[in-house]
PDB file of C-alpha atoms in Angstrom:
ATOM      1  CA  MET B   1     -28.741  25.448  32.108  1.00 62.00           C
ATOM      2  CA  LYS B   2     -27.108  22.512  33.898  1.00 67.00           C
ATOM      3  CA  LYS B   3     -23.665  23.357  32.534  1.00 72.00           C
ATOM      4  CA  ASN B   4     -24.134  26.963  33.638  1.00 86.00           C
ATOM      5  CA  LYS B   5     -25.064  25.768  37.130  1.00 89.00           C
ATOM      6  CA  MET B   6     -22.000  23.517  37.237  1.00 88.00           C
ATOM      7  CA  LEU B   7     -19.770  26.381  36.099  1.00 89.00           C
ATOM      8  CA  ILE B   8     -21.111  28.699  38.804  1.00 92.00           C
ATOM      9  CA  ASN B   9     -20.633  26.030  41.482  1.00 92.00           C
ATOM     10  CA  CYS B  10     -17.093  25.340  40.249  1.00 92.00           C
ATOM     11  CA  ILE B  11     -16.271  29.041  40.471  1.00 93.00           C
ATOM     12  CA  TRP B  12     -17.545  29.221  44.070  1.00 95.00           C
ATOM     13  CA  VAL B  13     -15.615  26.106  45.053  1.00 94.00           C
ATOM     14  CA  PHE B  14     -12.515  27.511  43.320  1.00 95.00           C
ATOM     15  CA  LEU B  15     -12.832  30.728  45.330  1.00 95.00           C
ATOM     16  CA  LEU B  16     -13.297  28.774  48.550  1.00 94.00           C
ATOM     17  CA  GLY B  17     -10.186  26.670  47.956  1.00 94.00           C
ATOM     18  CA  PHE B  18      -8.166  29.676  46.843  1.00 95.00           C
ATOM     19  CA  LEU B  19      -9.123  31.749  49.884  1.00 94.00           C
ATOM     20  CA  LEU B  20      -8.442  28.914  52.306  1.00 93.00           C
ATOM     21  CA  MET B  21      -4.937  28.442  50.949  1.00 93.00           C
ATOM     22  CA  MET B  22      -4.180  32.160  50.659  1.00 93.00           C
ATOM     23  CA  MET B  23      -5.254  32.707  54.277  1.00 94.00           C
ATOM     24  CA  ASN B  24      -2.959  29.844  55.386  1.00 90.00           C
ATOM     25  CA  LEU B  25      -5.867  27.682  56.540  1.00 92.00           C
ATOM     26  CA  ASP B  26      -4.190  24.573  55.166  1.00 89.00           C
ATOM     27  CA  LEU B  27      -5.821  22.168  57.602  1.00 93.00           C
ATOM     28  CA  LEU B  28      -9.326  23.244  56.583  1.00 93.00           C
ATOM     29  CA  TYR B  29      -8.281  22.995  52.936  1.00 93.00           C
ATOM     30  CA  PHE B  30      -7.056  19.427  53.398  1.00 94.00           C
ATOM     31  CA  PHE B  31     -10.257  18.515  55.264  1.00 94.00           C
ATOM     32  CA  GLY B  32     -12.075  19.717  52.146  1.00 92.00           C
ATOM     33  CA  ILE B  33      -9.929  17.469  49.969  1.00 92.00           C
ATOM     34  CA  ALA B  34     -10.676  14.541  52.286  1.00 93.00           C
ATOM     35  CA  GLY B  35     -14.376  15.355  52.025  1.00 91.00           C
ATOM     36  CA  PHE B  36     -14.223  15.335  48.239  1.00 88.00           C
ATOM     37  CA  PHE B  37     -12.361  12.020  48.358  1.00 89.00           C
ATOM     38  CA  VAL B  38     -15.012  10.408  50.558  1.00 89.00           C
ATOM     39  CA  PHE B  39     -17.831  11.835  48.436  1.00 85.00           C
ATOM     40  CA  ALA B  40     -16.103  10.607  45.259  1.00 83.00           C
ATOM     41  CA  LEU B  41     -15.957   7.104  46.695  1.00 83.00           C
ATOM     42  CA  TRP B  42     -19.643   7.306  47.536  1.00 80.00           C
ATOM     43  CA  SER B  43     -20.681   8.650  44.118  1.00 73.00           C
ATOM     44  CA  THR B  44     -18.861   6.219  41.832  1.00 71.00           C
ATOM     45  CA  PRO B  45     -21.165   4.433  39.401  1.00 69.00           C
ATOM     46  CA  GLN B  46     -21.997   0.888  40.408  1.00 67.00           C
ATOM     47  CA  ALA B  47     -21.355  -1.918  37.951  1.00 68.00           C
ATOM     48  CA  SER B  48     -23.850  -4.361  39.383  1.00 68.00           C
ATOM     49  CA  GLU B  49     -26.398  -6.276  37.355  1.00 71.00           C
ATOM     50  CA  TYR B  50     -29.117  -5.108  39.771  1.00 74.00           C
ATOM     51  CA  VAL B  51     -28.614  -1.409  39.001  1.00 73.00           C
ATOM     52  CA  THR B  52     -31.021   0.012  36.430  1.00 80.00           C
ATOM     53  CA  GLU B  53     -29.846   2.132  33.510  1.00 80.00           C
ATOM     54  CA  GLU B  54     -31.495   5.223  35.044  1.00 84.00           C
ATOM     55  CA  GLU B  55     -29.656   4.767  38.345  1.00 81.00           C
ATOM     56  CA  HIS B  56     -26.404   4.248  36.472  1.00 79.00           C
ATOM     57  CA  GLU B  57     -26.874   7.488  34.509  1.00 83.00           C
ATOM     58  CA  GLN B  58     -27.683   9.350  37.726  1.00 84.00           C
ATOM     59  CA  ASP B  59     -24.517   7.979  39.349  1.00 82.00           C
ATOM     60  CA  LYS B  60     -22.483   9.066  36.303  1.00 83.00           C
ATOM     61  CA  ARG B  61     -23.903  12.598  36.573  1.00 85.00           C
ATOM     62  CA  LYS B  62     -23.064  12.701  40.284  1.00 86.00           C
ATOM     63  CA  MET B  63     -19.527  11.553  39.527  1.00 86.00           C
ATOM     64  CA  LYS B  64     -19.067  14.248  36.858  1.00 87.00           C
ATOM     65  CA  TRP B  65     -20.198  16.915  39.324  1.00 88.00           C
ATOM     66  CA  THR B  66     -17.919  15.581  42.032  1.00 88.00           C
ATOM     67  CA  MET B  67     -14.884  15.438  39.762  1.00 89.00           C
ATOM     68  CA  ALA B  68     -15.505  18.931  38.364  1.00 91.00           C
ATOM     69  CA  LEU B  69     -15.848  20.429  41.840  1.00 91.00           C
ATOM     70  CA  ALA B  70     -12.843  18.520  43.194  1.00 92.00           C
ATOM     71  CA  PHE B  71     -10.709  19.583  40.222  1.00 93.00           C
ATOM     72  CA  SER B  72     -11.549  23.255  40.710  1.00 95.00           C
ATOM     73  CA  TYR B  73     -10.933  23.001  44.494  1.00 94.00           C
ATOM     74  CA  VAL B  74      -7.555  21.290  44.133  1.00 94.00           C
ATOM     75  CA  GLY B  75      -6.589  23.535  41.219  1.00 95.00           C
ATOM     76  CA  ALA B  76      -7.327  26.606  43.327  1.00 95.00           C
ATOM     77  CA  GLY B  77      -5.129  25.274  46.112  1.00 93.00           C
ATOM     78  CA  PHE B  78      -2.247  24.653  43.739  1.00 93.00           C
ATOM     79  CA  LEU B  79      -2.634  28.104  42.189  1.00 94.00           C
ATOM     80  CA  ALA B  80      -2.588  29.755  45.627  1.00 94.00           C
ATOM     81  CA  LEU B  81       0.434  27.681  46.623  1.00 92.00           C
ATOM     82  CA  VAL B  82       2.319  28.682  43.468  1.00 93.00           C
ATOM     83  CA  LEU B  83       1.426  32.349  43.980  1.00 93.00           C
ATOM     84  CA  GLN B  84       2.568  32.282  47.600  1.00 91.00           C
ATOM     85  CA  THR B  85       5.797  30.458  46.765  1.00 90.00           C
ATOM     86  CA  PHE B  86       6.997  32.230  43.642  1.00 91.00           C
ATOM     87  CA  VAL B  87       5.154  35.543  43.355  1.00 85.00           C
ATOM     88  CA  LEU B  88       4.269  36.953  46.767  1.00 73.00           C
TER      89      LEU B  88
END
């Protein structure tokens, strides 16, 4: 169920990134990339001796979600850019 939820969220984020780039809303698209960058910095797993194993696993799950969503967002932007440059 969790992988299905991640897939659905990645599809929505892909569509958002694709539509922003296809509609020439580049500034909003790059604000989204900056947001993912800041969230990725916040969600990195901590390597401290005071962090419990459960907290570390939760941070790893957050990081996987963030990276999957960021990859689909950036991939959508590149796909839209390629389509606008070479096809349309």
